[in-house]
PDB file of C-alpha atoms in Angstrom:
ATOM      1  CA  MET A   1       0.101  -0.195  -0.087  1.00  0.00           C
ATOM      2  CA  THR A   2       1.069   3.468  -0.890  1.00  0.00           C
ATOM      3  CA  ASN A   3       2.010   6.082   1.656  1.00  0.00           C
ATOM      4  CA  LYS A   4      -1.152   8.606   2.408  1.00  0.00           C
ATOM      5  CA  SER A   5      -0.704  11.808   0.289  1.00  0.00           C
ATOM      6  CA  THR A   6      -1.450  14.843   1.621  1.00  0.00           C
ATOM      7  CA  PHE A   7      -4.675  15.675   1.554  1.00  0.00           C
ATOM      8  CA  SER A   8      -7.201  18.992   1.683  1.00  0.00           C
ATOM      9  CA  ILE A   9     -10.811  20.319   0.899  1.00  0.00           C
ATOM     10  CA  LEU A  10     -11.610  23.970   1.306  1.00  0.00           C
ATOM     11  CA  PHE A  11     -14.697  25.797  -0.123  1.00  0.00           C
ATOM     12  CA  VAL A  12     -14.446  28.703  -2.051  1.00  0.00           C
ATOM     13  CA  ALA A  13     -17.281  31.202  -3.239  1.00  0.00           C
ATOM     14  CA  GLN A  14     -16.238  32.874  -6.214  1.00  0.00           C
ATOM     15  CA  LYS A  15     -17.537  36.222  -5.235  1.00  0.00           C
ATOM     16  CA  GLY A  16     -15.961  37.841  -8.639  1.00  0.00           C
ATOM     17  CA  LYS A  17     -18.644  35.688 -10.466  1.00  0.00           C
ATOM     18  CA  LEU A  18     -21.969  36.337  -9.237  1.00  0.00           C
ATOM     19  CA  LYS A  19     -25.124  34.932 -10.830  1.00  0.00           C
ATOM     20  CA  ALA A  20     -28.068  37.113 -12.089  1.00  0.00           C
ATOM     21  CA  ASN A  21     -29.882  36.322  -8.568  1.00  0.00           C
ATOM     22  CA  GLY A  22     -26.682  38.083  -6.868  1.00  0.00           C
ATOM     23  CA  LYS A  23     -25.570  34.941  -5.392  1.00  0.00           C
ATOM     24  CA  ALA A  24     -22.049  33.078  -5.366  1.00  0.00           C
ATOM     25  CA  PRO A  25     -21.236  29.725  -6.446  1.00  0.00           C
ATOM     26  CA  ILE A  26     -19.016  27.917  -4.459  1.00  0.00           C
ATOM     27  CA  LEU A  27     -16.508  25.714  -5.894  1.00  0.00           C
ATOM     28  CA  ALA A  28     -14.785  22.415  -3.813  1.00  0.00           C
ATOM     29  CA  ARG A  29     -11.097  23.420  -3.986  1.00  0.00           C
ATOM     30  CA  VAL A  30      -9.661  19.370  -3.639  1.00  0.00           C
ATOM     31  CA  THR A  31      -5.336  19.877  -2.888  1.00  0.00           C
ATOM     32  CA  VAL A  32      -3.458  16.347  -3.265  1.00  0.00           C
ATOM     33  CA  ASN A  33       0.240  16.676  -2.659  1.00  0.00           C
ATOM     34  CA  GLY A  34       0.384  20.341  -3.679  1.00  0.00           C
ATOM     35  CA  GLU A  35      -1.887  19.814  -7.107  1.00  0.00           C
ATOM     36  CA  MET A  36      -4.866  21.527  -6.620  1.00  0.00           C
ATOM     37  CA  VAL A  37      -8.250  21.341  -8.833  1.00  0.00           C
ATOM     38  CA  HIS A  38     -12.085  22.608  -8.500  1.00  0.00           C
ATOM     39  CA  LEU A  39     -15.179  20.989  -8.413  1.00  0.00           C
ATOM     40  CA  ALA A  40     -18.238  22.545  -8.845  1.00  0.00           C
ATOM     41  CA  THR A  41     -20.758  22.046  -6.049  1.00  0.00           C
ATOM     42  CA  ARG A  42     -24.047  23.348  -8.103  1.00  0.00           C
ATOM     43  CA  ILE A  43     -24.916  25.468  -4.679  1.00  0.00           C
ATOM     44  CA  ASP A  44     -24.908  29.112  -4.214  1.00  0.00           C
ATOM     45  CA  VAL A  45     -24.571  31.728  -1.577  1.00  0.00           C
ATOM     46  CA  ASP A  46     -24.748  35.317  -0.718  1.00  0.00           C
ATOM     47  CA  PRO A  47     -22.068  36.526  -0.958  1.00  0.00           C
ATOM     48  CA  ASP A  48     -22.177  38.463   2.102  1.00  0.00           C
ATOM     49  CA  ARG A  49     -23.576  35.606   4.130  1.00  0.00           C
ATOM     50  CA  TRP A  50     -20.352  33.613   3.044  1.00  0.00           C
ATOM     51  CA  LEU A  51     -17.513  33.574   5.429  1.00  0.00           C
ATOM     52  CA  GLY A  52     -14.168  33.102   3.688  1.00  0.00           C
ATOM     53  CA  LYS A  53     -11.849  31.431   6.740  1.00  0.00           C
ATOM     54  CA  GLU A  54     -14.467  28.674   7.994  1.00  0.00           C
ATOM     55  CA  CYS A  55     -15.027  27.965   4.412  1.00  0.00           C
ATOM     56  CA  ARG A  56     -19.084  27.952   5.588  1.00  0.00           C
ATOM     57  CA  THR A  57     -22.189  30.441   6.286  1.00  0.00           C
ATOM     58  CA  PRO A  58     -22.529  31.535   9.818  1.00  0.00           C
ATOM     59  CA  GLY A  59     -25.425  28.899  10.032  1.00  0.00           C
ATOM     60  CA  ARG A  60     -28.190  31.106  11.268  1.00  0.00           C
ATOM     61  CA  SER A  61     -30.820  30.992   8.989  1.00  0.00           C
ATOM     62  CA  ALA A  62     -32.576  28.070   7.565  1.00  0.00           C
ATOM     63  CA  GLU A  63     -31.131  28.440   3.936  1.00  0.00           C
ATOM     64  CA  ASP A  64     -27.967  29.159   5.858  1.00  0.00           C
ATOM     65  CA  LYS A  65     -27.995  25.615   7.890  1.00  0.00           C
ATOM     66  CA  TYR A  66     -29.128  24.325   4.433  1.00  0.00           C
ATOM     67  CA  ILE A  67     -26.076  25.417   2.569  1.00  0.00           C
ATOM     68  CA  ASN A  68     -23.285  24.474   5.454  1.00  0.00           C
ATOM     69  CA  GLU A  69     -25.317  20.792   5.224  1.00  0.00           C
ATOM     70  CA  MET A  70     -24.842  20.153   1.759  1.00  0.00           C
ATOM     71  CA  LEU A  71     -21.151  21.280   1.265  1.00  0.00           C
ATOM     72  CA  ASP A  72     -20.719  18.872   4.777  1.00  0.00           C
ATOM     73  CA  ASN A  73     -21.862  16.326   2.691  1.00  0.00           C
ATOM     74  CA  TYR A  74     -20.183  16.983  -0.759  1.00  0.00           C
ATOM     75  CA  ARG A  75     -17.548  16.964   1.651  1.00  0.00           C
ATOM     76  CA  ASN A  76     -17.823  13.485   2.965  1.00  0.00           C
ATOM     77  CA  VAL A  77     -18.474  12.258  -0.642  1.00  0.00           C
ATOM     78  CA  ILE A  78     -14.950  13.647  -1.375  1.00  0.00           C
ATOM     79  CA  LYS A  79     -13.213  12.492   1.164  1.00  0.00           C
ATOM     80  CA  ASN A  80     -14.979   9.003   0.480  1.00  0.00           C
ATOM     81  CA  LYS A  81     -13.600   8.128  -2.786  1.00  0.00           C
ATOM     82  CA  TYR A  82      -9.800   9.933  -1.795  1.00  0.00           C
ATOM     83  CA  ASN A  83      -9.890   6.777   1.200  1.00  0.00           C
ATOM     84  CA  GLU A  84     -11.412   4.216  -1.588  1.00  0.00           C
ATOM     85  CA  LEU A  85      -8.136   4.440  -3.751  1.00  0.00           C
ATOM     86  CA  PHE A  86      -5.922   4.909  -1.161  1.00  0.00           C
ATOM     87  CA  PHE A  87      -7.189   1.707   0.964  1.00  0.00           C
ATOM     88  CA  ARG A  88      -6.966  -0.140  -2.145  1.00  0.00           C
ATOM     89  CA  GLY A  89      -3.667   0.885  -2.698  1.00  0.00           C
ATOM     90  CA  GLU A  90      -3.900   3.047  -5.619  1.00  0.00           C
ATOM     91  CA  ALA A  91      -2.124   6.375  -6.874  1.00  0.00           C
ATOM     92  CA  ILE A  92      -3.864   9.422  -6.022  1.00  0.00           C
ATOM     93  CA  THR A  93      -3.683  12.559  -7.734  1.00  0.00           C
ATOM     94  CA  ALA A  94      -6.083  15.895  -7.401  1.00  0.00           C
ATOM     95  CA  MET A  95      -6.714  15.279 -11.311  1.00  0.00           C
ATOM     96  CA  ARG A  96      -7.619  12.000 -11.592  1.00  0.00           C
ATOM     97  CA  LEU A  97      -9.943  12.595  -8.351  1.00  0.00           C
ATOM     98  CA  LYS A  98     -12.064  14.971 -10.133  1.00  0.00           C
ATOM     99  CA  SER A  99     -11.975  12.522 -13.146  1.00  0.00           C
ATOM    100  CA  ILE A 100     -13.427   9.803 -11.183  1.00  0.00           C
ATOM    101  CA  LEU A 101     -15.879  12.302  -9.254  1.00  0.00           C
ATOM    102  CA  THR A 102     -17.509  13.957 -12.656  1.00  0.00           C
ATOM    103  CA  SER A 103     -17.270  11.422 -15.024  1.00  0.00           C
ATOM    104  CA  ARG A 104     -19.296   8.972 -11.856  1.00  0.00           C
ATOM    105  CA  SER A 105     -21.984  12.692 -12.180  1.00  0.00           C
ATOM    106  CA  ASP A 106     -22.365  12.255 -15.666  1.00  0.00           C
ATOM    107  CA  GLU A 107     -22.975   8.895 -15.551  1.00  0.00           C
ATOM    108  CA  ALA A 108     -25.733   8.952 -12.844  1.00  0.00           C
ATOM    109  CA  LYS A 109     -27.363  12.281 -14.168  1.00  0.00           C
ATOM    110  CA  ARG A 110     -30.686  10.195 -15.471  1.00  0.00           C
ATOM    111  CA  LEU A 111     -32.804   8.564 -13.272  1.00  0.00           C
ATOM    112  CA  LEU A 112     -33.451   5.290 -15.390  1.00  0.00           C
ATOM    113  CA  VAL A 113     -29.669   5.425 -15.600  1.00  0.00           C
ATOM    114  CA  LEU A 114     -28.927   5.485 -12.014  1.00  0.00           C
ATOM    115  CA  PHE A 115     -32.340   2.739 -11.512  1.00  0.00           C
ATOM    116  CA  ASP A 116     -30.106  -0.056 -14.152  1.00  0.00           C
ATOM    117  CA  GLU A 117     -26.675   0.968 -12.131  1.00  0.00           C
ATOM    118  CA  PHE A 118     -28.679   0.286  -8.379  1.00  0.00           C
ATOM    119  CA  ASN A 119     -30.522  -3.171  -9.645  1.00  0.00           C
ATOM    120  CA  GLU A 120     -26.768  -4.021 -10.876  1.00  0.00           C
ATOM    121  CA  ASP A 121     -24.967  -4.228  -7.945  1.00  0.00           C
ATOM    122  CA  TYR A 122     -28.455  -5.178  -6.098  1.00  0.00           C
ATOM    123  CA  ARG A 123     -28.557  -8.516  -7.958  1.00  0.00           C
ATOM    124  CA  ALA A 124     -24.973  -9.312  -6.639  1.00  0.00           C
ATOM    125  CA  LEU A 125     -26.471  -9.403  -3.323  1.00  0.00           C
ATOM    126  CA  ILE A 126     -28.921 -12.049  -4.228  1.00  0.00           C
ATOM    127  CA  GLY A 127     -28.358 -14.598  -1.756  1.00  0.00           C
ATOM    128  CA  LYS A 128     -26.454 -12.717   0.481  1.00  0.00           C
ATOM    129  CA  GLU A 129     -28.046 -10.164   1.785  1.00  0.00           C
ATOM    130  CA  THR A 130     -31.628  -9.853  -0.352  1.00  0.00           C
ATOM    131  CA  THR A 131     -33.982 -12.359  -2.065  1.00  0.00           C
ATOM    132  CA  HIS A 132     -34.578 -12.396  -5.698  1.00  0.00           C
ATOM    133  CA  LYS A 133     -38.149 -12.037  -5.270  1.00  0.00           C
ATOM    134  CA  THR A 134     -37.068  -8.219  -3.981  1.00  0.00           C
ATOM    135  CA  TYR A 135     -34.637  -7.221  -6.888  1.00  0.00           C
ATOM    136  CA  THR A 136     -37.899  -8.062  -8.914  1.00  0.00           C
ATOM    137  CA  ARG A 137     -39.540  -5.519  -7.411  1.00  0.00           C
ATOM    138  CA  TYR A 138     -36.797  -3.136  -7.902  1.00  0.00           C
ATOM    139  CA  LEU A 139     -36.867  -3.950 -11.402  1.00  0.00           C
ATOM    140  CA  LEU A 140     -40.784  -3.519 -11.277  1.00  0.00           C
ATOM    141  CA  VAL A 141     -40.413   0.044  -9.809  1.00  0.00           C
ATOM    142  CA  ARG A 142     -38.037   1.244 -12.899  1.00  0.00           C
ATOM    143  CA  ARG A 143     -40.502  -0.744 -15.423  1.00  0.00           C
ATOM    144  CA  ARG A 144     -43.429   1.281 -13.755  1.00  0.00           C
ATOM    145  CA  LEU A 145     -41.440   5.268 -13.850  1.00  0.00           C
ATOM    146  CA  ALA A 146     -40.336   4.494 -17.607  1.00  0.00           C
ATOM    147  CA  GLU A 147     -44.071   3.740 -18.318  1.00  0.00           C
ATOM    148  CA  PHE A 148     -45.161   7.237 -16.426  1.00  0.00           C
ATOM    149  CA  MET A 149     -42.534   8.689 -18.039  1.00  0.00           C
ATOM    150  CA  ALA A 150     -43.689   8.174 -21.448  1.00  0.00           C
ATOM    151  CA  ALA A 151     -47.578   8.179 -20.815  1.00  0.00           C
ATOM    152  CA  LYS A 152     -46.751  11.750 -18.248  1.00  0.00           C
ATOM    153  CA  TYR A 153     -44.421  13.627 -20.237  1.00  0.00           C
ATOM    154  CA  LYS A 154     -43.624  11.567 -23.433  1.00  0.00           C
ATOM    155  CA  ILE A 155     -40.325  11.499 -22.787  1.00  0.00           C
ATOM    156  CA  LYS A 156     -37.741   8.657 -22.068  1.00  0.00           C
ATOM    157  CA  ASP A 157     -35.789   9.624 -18.932  1.00  0.00           C
ATOM    158  CA  ILE A 158     -35.215  12.325 -16.964  1.00  0.00           C
ATOM    159  CA  LEU A 159     -32.388  14.659 -15.647  1.00  0.00           C
ATOM    160  CA  LEU A 160     -32.084  13.796 -11.464  1.00  0.00           C
ATOM    161  CA  SER A 161     -32.543  17.776 -10.888  1.00  0.00           C
ATOM    162  CA  ASP A 162     -35.684  17.495 -12.887  1.00  0.00           C
ATOM    163  CA  ILE A 163     -37.409  15.452 -10.226  1.00  0.00           C
ATOM    164  CA  ASN A 164     -39.279  17.293  -7.811  1.00  0.00           C
ATOM    165  CA  THR A 165     -42.216  16.796  -5.210  1.00  0.00           C
ATOM    166  CA  LYS A 166     -44.722  16.995  -8.277  1.00  0.00           C
ATOM    167  CA  PHE A 167     -43.092  14.295 -10.205  1.00  0.00           C
ATOM    168  CA  ILE A 168     -43.060  11.987  -7.348  1.00  0.00           C
ATOM    169  CA  ASN A 169     -46.742  12.831  -6.548  1.00  0.00           C
ATOM    170  CA  ASP A 170     -48.066  12.595 -10.236  1.00  0.00           C
ATOM    171  CA  PHE A 171     -46.186   9.063 -10.105  1.00  0.00           C
ATOM    172  CA  TYR A 172     -48.409   7.693  -7.247  1.00  0.00           C
ATOM    173  CA  ILE A 173     -51.529   8.279  -9.081  1.00  0.00           C
ATOM    174  CA  TYR A 174     -50.154   6.754 -11.732  1.00  0.00           C
ATOM    175  CA  LEU A 175     -49.293   3.730  -9.985  1.00  0.00           C
ATOM    176  CA  ARG A 176     -52.860   3.803  -8.567  1.00  0.00           C
ATOM    177  CA  THR A 177     -54.437   4.563 -11.777  1.00  0.00           C
ATOM    178  CA  VAL A 178     -53.134   1.885 -14.087  1.00  0.00           C
ATOM    179  CA  ASP A 179     -52.334  -1.224 -11.123  1.00  0.00           C
ATOM    180  CA  GLY A 180     -55.836  -0.186  -9.250  1.00  0.00           C
ATOM    181  CA  LYS A 181     -55.961  -4.127  -7.972  1.00  0.00           C
ATOM    182  CA  ASN A 182     -53.230  -3.164  -5.325  1.00  0.00           C
ATOM    183  CA  GLY A 183     -53.453  -0.874  -2.539  1.00  0.00           C
ATOM    184  CA  HIS A 184     -52.524   1.708  -0.939  1.00  0.00           C
ATOM    185  CA  ASN A 185     -49.535  -0.220   1.078  1.00  0.00           C
ATOM    186  CA  TYR A 186     -48.720  -1.879  -2.657  1.00  0.00           C
ATOM    187  CA  HIS A 187     -47.929   1.161  -4.024  1.00  0.00           C
ATOM    188  CA  MET A 188     -46.329   3.267  -0.983  1.00  0.00           C
ATOM    189  CA  LYS A 189     -43.207   0.433  -1.009  1.00  0.00           C
ATOM    190  CA  MET A 190     -43.255   1.085  -4.388  1.00  0.00           C
ATOM    191  CA  ILE A 191     -42.873   4.429  -3.444  1.00  0.00           C
ATOM    192  CA  GLN A 192     -40.297   3.954  -0.780  1.00  0.00           C
ATOM    193  CA  ARG A 193     -37.985   1.784  -3.432  1.00  0.00           C
ATOM    194  CA  PHE A 194     -37.862   4.862  -5.262  1.00  0.00           C
ATOM    195  CA  ARG A 195     -36.909   6.837  -2.635  1.00  0.00           C
ATOM    196  CA  THR A 196     -33.990   4.401  -1.694  1.00  0.00           C
ATOM    197  CA  VAL A 197     -32.757   4.198  -5.452  1.00  0.00           C
ATOM    198  CA  PHE A 198     -32.913   8.198  -5.514  1.00  0.00           C
ATOM    199  CA  LYS A 199     -31.177   8.440  -2.290  1.00  0.00           C
ATOM    200  CA  THR A 200     -27.952   6.895  -3.336  1.00  0.00           C
ATOM    201  CA  ALA A 201     -27.542  10.196  -6.017  1.00  0.00           C
ATOM    202  CA  LYS A 202     -27.941  12.533  -2.888  1.00  0.00           C
ATOM    203  CA  ASP A 203     -25.360  10.361  -1.113  1.00  0.00           C
ATOM    204  CA  ASN A 204     -23.020  10.513  -3.816  1.00  0.00           C
ATOM    205  CA  GLY A 205     -23.339  14.432  -4.319  1.00  0.00           C
ATOM    206  CA  TRP A 206     -24.912  14.107  -7.510  1.00  0.00           C
ATOM    207  CA  VAL A 207     -28.280  16.003  -6.209  1.00  0.00           C
ATOM    208  CA  THR A 208     -28.506  18.152  -3.453  1.00  0.00           C
ATOM    209  CA  ALA A 209     -32.367  18.640  -3.254  1.00  0.00           C
ATOM    210  CA  ASP A 210     -34.340  15.886  -1.816  1.00  0.00           C
ATOM    211  CA  PRO A 211     -37.923  15.657  -3.510  1.00  0.00           C
ATOM    212  CA  PHE A 212     -39.158  12.898  -1.337  1.00  0.00           C
ATOM    213  CA  GLY A 213     -38.936  15.319   1.581  1.00  0.00           C
ATOM    214  CA  GLY A 214     -42.415  17.097   0.316  1.00  0.00           C
ATOM    215  CA  PHE A 215     -44.008  13.745   0.067  1.00  0.00           C
ATOM    216  CA  LYS A 216     -45.560  11.691   2.791  1.00  0.00           C
ATOM    217  CA  ILE A 217     -45.217   7.933   2.921  1.00  0.00           C
ATOM    218  CA  SER A 218     -47.891   6.216   5.347  1.00  0.00           C
ATOM    219  CA  MET A 219     -48.933   2.908   5.306  1.00  0.00           C
ATOM    220  CA  GLU A 220     -52.517   1.903   6.505  1.00  0.00           C
ATOM    221  CA  GLU A 221     -52.704  -0.859   9.247  1.00  0.00           C
ATOM    222  CA  THR A 222     -53.863  -4.176   7.955  1.00  0.00           C
ATOM    223  CA  HIS A 223     -55.476  -7.466   9.580  1.00  0.00           C
ATOM    224  CA  ARG A 224     -53.920 -10.757   8.120  1.00  0.00           C
ATOM    225  CA  GLU A 225     -55.697 -13.641   9.289  1.00  0.00           C
ATOM    226  CA  HIS A 226     -53.682 -16.659   9.980  1.00  0.00           C
ATOM    227  CA  LEU A 227     -54.427 -20.766   8.733  1.00  0.00           C
ATOM    228  CA  THR A 228     -55.747 -22.452  11.549  1.00  0.00           C
ATOM    229  CA  ILE A 229     -54.085 -26.209  12.975  1.00  0.00           C
ATOM    230  CA  ASP A 230     -56.752 -27.403  10.807  1.00  0.00           C
ATOM    231  CA  GLU A 231     -55.994 -25.659   7.963  1.00  0.00           C
ATOM    232  CA  LEU A 232     -52.621 -26.517   8.257  1.00  0.00           C
ATOM    233  CA  GLU A 233     -52.889 -30.140   8.819  1.00  0.00           C
ATOM    234  CA  VAL A 234     -54.789 -30.009   5.534  1.00  0.00           C
ATOM    235  CA  LEU A 235     -52.011 -28.357   3.385  1.00  0.00           C
ATOM    236  CA  MET A 236     -49.318 -31.201   5.016  1.00  0.00           C
ATOM    237  CA  SER A 237     -51.572 -33.597   3.910  1.00  0.00           C
ATOM    238  CA  LYS A 238     -52.216 -32.516   0.734  1.00  0.00           C
ATOM    239  CA  GLU A 239     -49.839 -34.478  -2.097  1.00  0.00           C
ATOM    240  CA  MET A 240     -47.712 -31.885  -4.295  1.00  0.00           C
ATOM    241  CA  THR A 241     -47.216 -33.196  -8.079  1.00  0.00           C
ATOM    242  CA  SER A 242     -44.157 -32.220  -8.322  1.00  0.00           C
ATOM    243  CA  GLU A 243     -41.183 -32.027  -6.082  1.00  0.00           C
ATOM    244  CA  ARG A 244     -40.741 -28.367  -6.179  1.00  0.00           C
ATOM    245  CA  LEU A 245     -43.879 -27.378  -5.067  1.00  0.00           C
ATOM    246  CA  GLN A 246     -43.378 -30.159  -2.158  1.00  0.00           C
ATOM    247  CA  ARG A 247     -40.322 -28.385  -1.169  1.00  0.00           C
ATOM    248  CA  VAL A 248     -42.241 -24.871  -1.079  1.00  0.00           C
ATOM    249  CA  LYS A 249     -45.011 -26.242   1.024  1.00  0.00           C
ATOM    250  CA  ASP A 250     -42.275 -27.470   3.724  1.00  0.00           C
ATOM    251  CA  ILE A 251     -40.802 -24.282   3.991  1.00  0.00           C
ATOM    252  CA  PHE A 252     -43.931 -22.709   4.316  1.00  0.00           C
ATOM    253  CA  VAL A 253     -45.048 -25.473   6.929  1.00  0.00           C
ATOM    254  CA  PHE A 254     -41.729 -24.321   8.329  1.00  0.00           C
ATOM    255  CA  SER A 255     -42.523 -21.162   8.385  1.00  0.00           C
ATOM    256  CA  CYS A 256     -45.540 -21.378  10.404  1.00  0.00           C
ATOM    257  CA  PHE A 257     -44.532 -24.057  13.140  1.00  0.00           C
ATOM    258  CA  THR A 258     -41.337 -21.512  13.977  1.00  0.00           C
ATOM    259  CA  PHE A 259     -42.256 -18.185  13.183  1.00  0.00           C
ATOM    260  CA  VAL A 260     -39.377 -17.240  11.509  1.00  0.00           C
ATOM    261  CA  ALA A 261     -40.182 -15.006   7.657  1.00  0.00           C
ATOM    262  CA  LEU A 262     -40.503 -16.918   4.868  1.00  0.00           C
ATOM    263  CA  THR A 263     -37.976 -14.919   3.113  1.00  0.00           C
ATOM    264  CA  ASN A 264     -35.573 -15.420   5.734  1.00  0.00           C
ATOM    265  CA  VAL A 265     -35.936 -18.749   5.806  1.00  0.00           C
ATOM    266  CA  CYS A 266     -35.336 -18.365   1.853  1.00  0.00           C
ATOM    267  CA  LEU A 267     -32.019 -16.636   2.381  1.00  0.00           C
ATOM    268  CA  ILE A 268     -31.031 -19.548   4.992  1.00  0.00           C
ATOM    269  CA  ILE A 269     -31.482 -22.223   2.548  1.00  0.00           C
ATOM    270  CA  ASN A 270     -29.609 -20.311  -0.290  1.00  0.00           C
ATOM    271  CA  LYS A 271     -26.620 -19.518   1.973  1.00  0.00           C
ATOM    272  CA  LEU A 272     -27.128 -23.082   3.060  1.00  0.00           C
ATOM    273  CA  GLN A 273     -26.920 -24.043  -0.701  1.00  0.00           C
ATOM    274  CA  THR A 274     -23.902 -21.677  -1.651  1.00  0.00           C
ATOM    275  CA  ASN A 275     -21.428 -23.146   1.253  1.00  0.00           C
TER     276      ASN A 275
END
């Protein structure tokens, strides 16, 4: 492993390049072994609210606090990528760090591109941390989003920065309209999966706003009926038409008597098969 290089991150407000709204864009100044590069944060600040030495705002107003929070998040994104390269023993330069961060951002500019990347990574966890069934649910959300954008906006994809609370609300209404046989909780879980995928973009600094903050995800209370002992005995005595169905029946009965969730039983079996 290489020796750890000198590394620093400072935020600079470009007060000499004010935008039309009078605000100054903030850049991240990254230095590695004396080599300096600048990264656009896509965050603007009122020049009078910027503390140059502290590299942040006073933090008194809600906007000040929001800017500081976004800068802290962006700092963490840069540090995490630097540490990732370091612990892999790779040579690190400021230019290479910038190239990796900016190219990654370009790849994830659009929603369905981000979804495809997330699903590819998620598929690798099947049998380890998740099940194939859960993986297919993320595929379904991706497919529904593509259908929704084509029907509502006549587009094939959308920039992550263009997604707002109205987009999410319209998507929920679309789900209830085209998939009315399923209830409120089913569609809310689809929105939750959408939020999970979008959160990866926010965690990586590809977007700063959280459009889900204005959308309330709520679940309706449900009451599931359980099988009686007599019903379980009928099931256990039933002859199945194939070995596969017999195995499914045995797993289900085992879950009923042990109170272990069916998904957890499947995960245990998958792990045993791979060992």
